[in-house]
């Protein structure tokens, strides 16, 4: 226990001095007797013996009030892990071409499905070469002709699988396309807004979560062919806000297979990604460009990003104090009430 205002305890000296001075002052009786020789023979009654009790109650009440004024507090030291993490926006192409097949652990799946599975391994960990990113804020944007925020930036990574599973290939022709520039600009804006919001929160709550750096992981197998912004315009915006962009070209190889209602067809050219533009985006923002032909090479890219982007955890120690003035204040009120009651009844003095 400690006192928030220990200087208030100096009032105890004043109270003690007041009682001491009062004991030194002897009052004369208000009623005079001619002979008190027989008064001592009658003995001292219990009431007379307890005549000082109201004064004792008053003194105890004053002591309790002084202690309450000093604000006694009990504290428990607590330790809280405060992260300085990385804000990561996944930007995933879901245009029709992402329906081409790609190898995942020896089986054939659509490129989009492989991207989703390896992304979850990166975010949650796979128990092997990807440990997960528990201290990072992670969000996801999917795009075809238009970009959509699939999952906002969050530390609650247990919600990611549900959002990711709901991401499907574009189903209608009017919605198909590859708006890389618009998607990249949206991701950059989301990251910048999140950082500004956390900066305000940090001023109000010391030790709050802090964004160490901001990155975008952009995956596509095509070229920008729609949208209001060009990829390089969006890259300039990201660079202005200090956001690194890692670009990944999905596909590769001499051919790819596509499943259609009419059957499985092999098409020449595994990927039509605009490699030159993706490299320029990465260079302009301080990121890295890589190509991935299957789940192994894609996982390798994520491992590289995992090594380049590290989070830090610090232990914040603080003391959680609990106020203890109320019991002393209530006790003082009870003692004062008792003193008044006794002074007006049992120990009432007549003039």
Coordinates of C-alpha atoms in Angstrom, one line a residue:
X1 CA 0.0 0.0 0.0
X2 CA 1.1 3.6 -0.7
X3 CA -0.5 7.0 -0.3
X4 CA -1.2 9.2 -3.3
X5 CA -1.1 12.4 -1.2
X6 CA 1.2 11.5 1.8
X7 CA 1.5 15.2 2.7
X8 CA -2.1 15.0 4.1
X9 CA -0.8 12.7 6.9
X10 CA 0.9 15.8 8.4
X11 CA -2.6 16.7 9.7
X12 CA -2.3 13.9 12.2
X13 CA 0.3 16.0 14.0
X14 CA -2.2 18.9 14.2
X15 CA -4.9 16.6 15.5
X16 CA -2.6 15.1 18.2
X17 CA -1.4 18.6 19.2
X18 CA -5.0 19.8 19.5
X19 CA -6.0 16.9 21.8
X20 CA -2.9 17.4 23.9
X21 CA -3.6 21.1 24.4
X22 CA -7.2 20.3 25.2
X23 CA -6.1 17.9 28.0
X24 CA -3.9 20.7 29.5
X25 CA -6.8 23.1 29.7
X26 CA -9.0 22.3 32.8
X27 CA -12.4 23.7 32.8
X28 CA -14.1 24.6 36.1
X29 CA -17.5 23.2 36.8
X30 CA -20.5 25.3 36.1
X31 CA -22.3 24.2 39.4
X32 CA -20.6 24.8 42.7
X33 CA -21.0 22.6 45.8
X34 CA -20.3 23.7 49.4
X35 CA -19.0 20.3 50.4
X36 CA -17.7 17.5 48.2
X37 CA -16.2 15.3 51.0
X38 CA -18.8 12.6 50.6
X39 CA -18.7 12.6 46.8
X40 CA -15.6 10.4 46.7
X41 CA -17.2 7.8 48.9
X42 CA -19.8 7.0 46.3
X43 CA -17.1 5.7 43.9
X44 CA -16.8 6.3 40.1
X45 CA -19.7 5.0 38.0
X46 CA -19.3 3.3 34.7
X47 CA -20.6 6.3 32.9
X48 CA -17.9 8.5 34.4
X49 CA -15.3 5.9 33.4
X50 CA -16.5 6.1 29.8
X51 CA -17.0 9.8 29.7
X52 CA -14.0 10.2 27.4
X53 CA -15.4 7.8 24.8
X54 CA -17.1 10.5 22.6
X55 CA -13.7 12.3 22.4
X56 CA -12.0 9.1 21.5
X57 CA -14.6 8.5 18.7
X58 CA -14.1 12.0 17.5
X59 CA -10.3 11.6 17.4
X60 CA -10.6 8.3 15.6
X61 CA -13.0 9.8 13.1
X62 CA -10.5 12.6 12.4
X63 CA -7.7 10.2 11.9
X64 CA -9.8 8.1 9.4
X65 CA -10.7 11.3 7.5
X66 CA -7.0 12.3 7.3
X67 CA -6.1 8.8 6.0
X68 CA -8.9 9.0 3.4
X69 CA -7.6 12.4 2.4
X70 CA -4.2 10.9 1.8
X71 CA -5.8 8.4 -0.6
X72 CA -4.3 5.0 0.3
X73 CA -3.8 2.8 -2.8
X74 CA -2.9 -0.8 -3.4
X75 CA -1.1 -1.7 -6.6
X76 CA -0.6 -4.8 -8.6
X77 CA 2.2 -4.9 -11.2
X78 CA 1.1 -6.1 -14.5
X79 CA 3.0 -7.0 -17.7
X80 CA 1.5 -6.4 -21.1
X81 CA 3.1 -7.3 -24.4
X82 CA 3.1 -4.3 -26.7
X83 CA 3.7 -5.0 -30.4
X84 CA 5.4 -2.8 -32.9
X85 CA 4.1 -4.7 -35.9
X86 CA 3.8 -4.4 -39.7
X87 CA 0.6 -3.5 -41.5
X88 CA 0.3 -5.9 -44.5
X89 CA -2.2 -5.6 -47.3
X90 CA -2.6 -8.6 -49.6
X91 CA -3.8 -7.6 -53.0
X92 CA -5.1 -10.6 -54.9
X93 CA -6.1 -10.9 -58.6
X94 CA -9.4 -12.8 -59.0
X95 CA -10.0 -12.2 -62.7
X96 CA -11.0 -15.0 -65.0
X97 CA -7.4 -15.9 -65.9
X98 CA -6.7 -16.8 -62.2
X99 CA -8.9 -19.9 -62.9
X100 CA -6.0 -21.5 -64.8
X101 CA -4.6 -24.5 -62.9
X102 CA -1.4 -24.5 -60.9
X103 CA 0.3 -27.2 -58.8
X104 CA -0.3 -27.3 -55.1
X105 CA 1.4 -30.2 -53.2
X106 CA 1.3 -32.4 -56.2
X107 CA -2.3 -31.7 -57.2
X108 CA -3.9 -29.3 -59.6
X109 CA -5.9 -26.3 -58.3
X110 CA -6.8 -23.0 -59.7
X111 CA -4.2 -20.2 -59.3
X112 CA -6.6 -18.3 -57.0
X113 CA -7.0 -21.3 -54.7
X114 CA -3.3 -21.8 -54.5
X115 CA -2.7 -18.1 -53.7
X116 CA -5.4 -18.3 -51.0
X117 CA -3.9 -21.4 -49.3
X118 CA -0.3 -20.1 -49.3
X119 CA -1.5 -16.7 -48.1
X120 CA -3.1 -18.3 -45.1
X121 CA 0.1 -20.3 -44.4
X122 CA 2.0 -17.0 -44.4
X123 CA -0.5 -15.3 -42.1
X124 CA -1.2 -18.1 -39.7
X125 CA 1.9 -20.3 -40.1
X126 CA 2.2 -23.8 -41.5
X127 CA 4.3 -25.4 -38.7
X128 CA 7.3 -25.6 -40.9
X129 CA 9.0 -22.9 -43.0
X130 CA 6.3 -20.2 -42.4
X131 CA 6.0 -19.3 -38.7
X132 CA 3.0 -16.9 -39.2
X133 CA 2.6 -13.2 -38.5
X134 CA 0.7 -13.0 -35.2
X135 CA 1.9 -9.5 -34.3
X136 CA 1.1 -7.9 -37.7
X137 CA -2.1 -6.3 -38.9
X138 CA -3.2 -8.1 -42.0
X139 CA -5.9 -7.2 -44.5
X140 CA -6.9 -8.4 -48.0
X141 CA -8.1 -6.7 -51.2
X142 CA -9.3 -8.7 -54.1
X143 CA -9.8 -7.2 -57.6
X144 CA -10.9 -7.9 -61.1
X145 CA -12.4 -4.9 -62.9
X146 CA -13.1 -3.3 -59.5
X147 CA -11.1 -3.7 -56.2
X148 CA -13.0 -4.8 -53.1
X149 CA -11.9 -4.9 -49.5
X150 CA -12.3 -8.5 -48.6
X151 CA -10.9 -8.2 -45.0
X152 CA -10.0 -5.0 -43.2
X153 CA -6.6 -4.7 -41.5
X154 CA -6.9 -6.8 -38.3
X155 CA -4.9 -8.5 -35.6
X156 CA -7.7 -11.1 -35.2
X157 CA -6.2 -13.5 -37.6
X158 CA -8.7 -16.3 -36.7
X159 CA -11.2 -14.4 -38.9
X160 CA -9.0 -14.5 -42.0
X161 CA -9.9 -18.0 -43.3
X162 CA -13.6 -17.1 -43.4
X163 CA -12.9 -14.0 -45.5
X164 CA -10.4 -15.7 -47.7
X165 CA -12.6 -18.7 -48.4
X166 CA -15.4 -16.3 -49.6
X167 CA -13.1 -14.9 -52.3
X168 CA -14.1 -16.4 -55.6
X169 CA -13.2 -16.0 -59.3
X170 CA -15.2 -13.3 -61.0
X171 CA -18.4 -14.9 -62.4
X172 CA -19.8 -12.3 -64.8
X173 CA -18.1 -11.0 -67.9
X174 CA -18.9 -7.3 -67.2
X175 CA -17.0 -7.6 -63.9
X176 CA -13.9 -9.2 -65.5
X177 CA -10.7 -7.3 -66.0
X178 CA -7.5 -6.5 -64.2
X179 CA -7.5 -3.1 -62.4
X180 CA -4.0 -3.4 -60.8
X181 CA -3.7 0.4 -60.4
X182 CA -7.0 0.9 -58.7
X183 CA -6.4 -2.1 -56.4
X184 CA -2.9 -0.9 -55.5
X185 CA -4.2 2.7 -54.8
X186 CA -7.0 1.3 -52.5
X187 CA -4.5 -0.8 -50.6
X188 CA -2.2 2.1 -50.0
X189 CA -5.1 4.3 -48.9
X190 CA -6.2 1.6 -46.4
X191 CA -2.7 1.4 -44.9
X192 CA -2.3 5.1 -44.6
X193 CA -5.7 5.5 -42.9
X194 CA -4.9 2.7 -40.5
X195 CA -1.6 4.4 -39.5
X196 CA -3.2 7.8 -39.0
X197 CA -5.9 6.2 -36.8
X198 CA -3.4 4.3 -34.7
X199 CA -1.2 7.5 -34.2
X200 CA -4.3 9.3 -32.7
X201 CA -5.0 6.3 -30.5
X202 CA -1.4 6.2 -29.3
X203 CA -1.7 9.8 -28.0
X204 CA -4.7 8.8 -25.9
X205 CA -3.4 5.3 -24.8
X206 CA 0.3 5.1 -24.0
X207 CA 1.8 1.8 -25.2
X208 CA -0.9 1.2 -27.8
X209 CA -0.1 -0.9 -30.9
X210 CA 2.3 0.9 -33.3
X211 CA 2.8 0.3 -37.0
X212 CA 6.5 -0.1 -37.6
X213 CA 6.2 -0.3 -41.4
X214 CA 3.6 -0.7 -44.2
X215 CA 3.8 -3.2 -47.0
X216 CA 1.6 -4.4 -49.9
X217 CA 1.9 -7.9 -51.4
X218 CA 0.5 -7.7 -54.9
X219 CA -0.3 -10.9 -56.8
X220 CA -1.4 -11.0 -60.5
X221 CA -1.2 -13.1 -63.6
X222 CA -2.2 -10.4 -66.0
X223 CA -1.8 -6.8 -67.1
X224 CA -3.6 -3.7 -66.1
X225 CA -6.4 -3.2 -68.6
X226 CA -9.0 -1.2 -66.8
X227 CA -9.5 1.3 -63.9
X228 CA -8.9 5.0 -63.3
X229 CA -5.3 4.8 -62.1
X230 CA -2.3 3.3 -63.8
X231 CA -0.1 0.9 -61.7
X232 CA 2.8 3.4 -61.7
X233 CA 0.6 6.2 -60.5
X234 CA -0.5 4.0 -57.6
X235 CA 3.1 3.1 -57.0
X236 CA 4.0 6.7 -56.7
X237 CA 1.2 7.2 -54.1
X238 CA 2.5 4.2 -52.1
X239 CA 6.0 5.5 -52.2
X240 CA 4.8 8.9 -51.0
X241 CA 3.3 7.2 -48.0
X242 CA 6.3 5.1 -47.3
X243 CA 4.7 1.8 -48.3
X244 CA 6.9 -1.0 -49.8
X245 CA 5.2 -3.1 -52.5
X246 CA 6.2 -6.7 -53.1
X247 CA 5.0 -7.8 -56.5
X248 CA 4.5 -11.4 -57.5
X249 CA 3.7 -12.7 -61.0
X250 CA 1.6 -15.8 -60.8
X251 CA 1.9 -18.6 -63.4
X252 CA 4.8 -19.1 -65.7
X253 CA 5.8 -22.2 -67.7
X254 CA 5.0 -23.0 -71.3
X255 CA 1.3 -23.7 -70.9
X256 CA -1.5 -23.7 -68.4
X257 CA -4.7 -25.7 -68.1
X258 CA -8.1 -24.2 -67.7
X259 CA -11.2 -26.1 -66.6
X260 CA -14.4 -25.1 -68.4
X261 CA -17.9 -26.6 -68.5
X262 CA -16.8 -28.2 -71.8
X263 CA -13.8 -29.8 -70.3
X264 CA -10.1 -29.2 -69.5
X265 CA -8.0 -27.3 -72.0
X266 CA -4.3 -26.5 -72.3
X267 CA -3.5 -22.9 -73.3
X268 CA -0.1 -21.7 -74.4
X269 CA 1.7 -19.3 -72.1
X270 CA 1.4 -19.9 -68.5
X271 CA 1.2 -16.2 -67.5
X272 CA 0.6 -12.9 -69.2
X273 CA 1.8 -10.8 -66.3
X274 CA 3.3 -7.4 -67.1
X275 CA 6.7 -8.3 -65.6
X276 CA 8.3 -4.9 -66.6
X277 CA 5.6 -2.9 -64.8
X278 CA 5.6 -5.2 -61.7
X279 CA 9.4 -4.7 -61.5
X280 CA 9.0 -0.9 -61.8
X281 CA 6.4 -0.9 -59.0
X282 CA 8.7 -2.9 -56.7
X283 CA 11.7 -0.7 -57.5
X284 CA 9.8 2.6 -57.1
X285 CA 8.6 1.6 -53.6
X286 CA 11.6 -0.3 -52.3
X287 CA 10.0 -3.7 -52.6
X288 CA 11.0 -6.9 -54.5
X289 CA 9.6 -8.5 -57.6
X290 CA 9.4 -12.3 -57.8
X291 CA 7.7 -14.9 -60.1
X292 CA 5.9 -18.0 -58.8
X293 CA 5.0 -21.0 -60.9
X294 CA 3.7 -23.3 -58.2
X295 CA 3.0 -23.5 -54.4
X296 CA 6.6 -24.2 -53.6
X297 CA 8.0 -21.1 -55.4
X298 CA 5.2 -19.0 -54.0
X299 CA 5.9 -20.2 -50.5
X300 CA 9.5 -19.3 -51.1
X301 CA 8.6 -15.8 -52.0
X302 CA 6.6 -15.5 -48.7
X303 CA 9.6 -16.9 -46.8
X304 CA 11.8 -14.2 -48.3
X305 CA 9.3 -11.5 -47.3
X306 CA 9.1 -13.1 -43.8
X307 CA 12.9 -12.6 -43.5
X308 CA 12.8 -9.0 -44.8
X309 CA 9.9 -7.8 -42.7
X310 CA 10.4 -8.4 -38.9
X311 CA 8.1 -7.3 -36.1
X312 CA 9.2 -6.4 -32.6
X313 CA 7.6 -7.1 -29.2
X314 CA 8.2 -5.2 -26.1
X315 CA 7.0 -5.9 -22.5
X316 CA 5.3 -2.9 -20.9
X317 CA 5.3 -3.0 -17.1
X318 CA 2.7 -0.9 -15.3
X319 CA 1.0 -0.9 -11.9
X320 CA -2.8 -1.1 -11.7
X321 CA -3.8 0.8 -8.6
X322 CA -7.0 0.4 -6.6
X323 CA -8.3 3.2 -4.4
X324 CA -8.7 2.5 -0.7
X325 CA -10.0 5.8 0.7
X326 CA -13.7 4.8 0.7
X327 CA -13.6 2.4 3.7
X328 CA -11.7 5.0 5.8
X329 CA -14.2 7.7 4.8
X330 CA -17.2 5.5 5.7
X331 CA -15.6 4.5 9.0
X332 CA -15.1 8.2 9.8
X333 CA -18.7 8.9 9.2
X334 CA -19.8 6.0 11.4
X335 CA -17.5 7.2 14.2
X336 CA -18.8 10.8 14.0
X337 CA -22.4 9.5 14.0
X338 CA -21.5 7.4 17.1
X339 CA -19.9 10.3 18.8
X340 CA -22.9 12.6 18.2
X341 CA -25.4 9.9 19.3
X342 CA -23.5 9.2 22.6
X343 CA -23.0 12.9 23.3
X344 CA -26.7 13.5 23.0
X345 CA -27.9 10.5 25.0
X346 CA -25.7 8.5 27.5
X347 CA -23.0 11.1 27.9
X348 CA -25.1 14.2 27.6
X349 CA -23.8 17.0 29.8
X350 CA -26.0 19.5 31.6
X351 CA -24.8 23.1 32.0

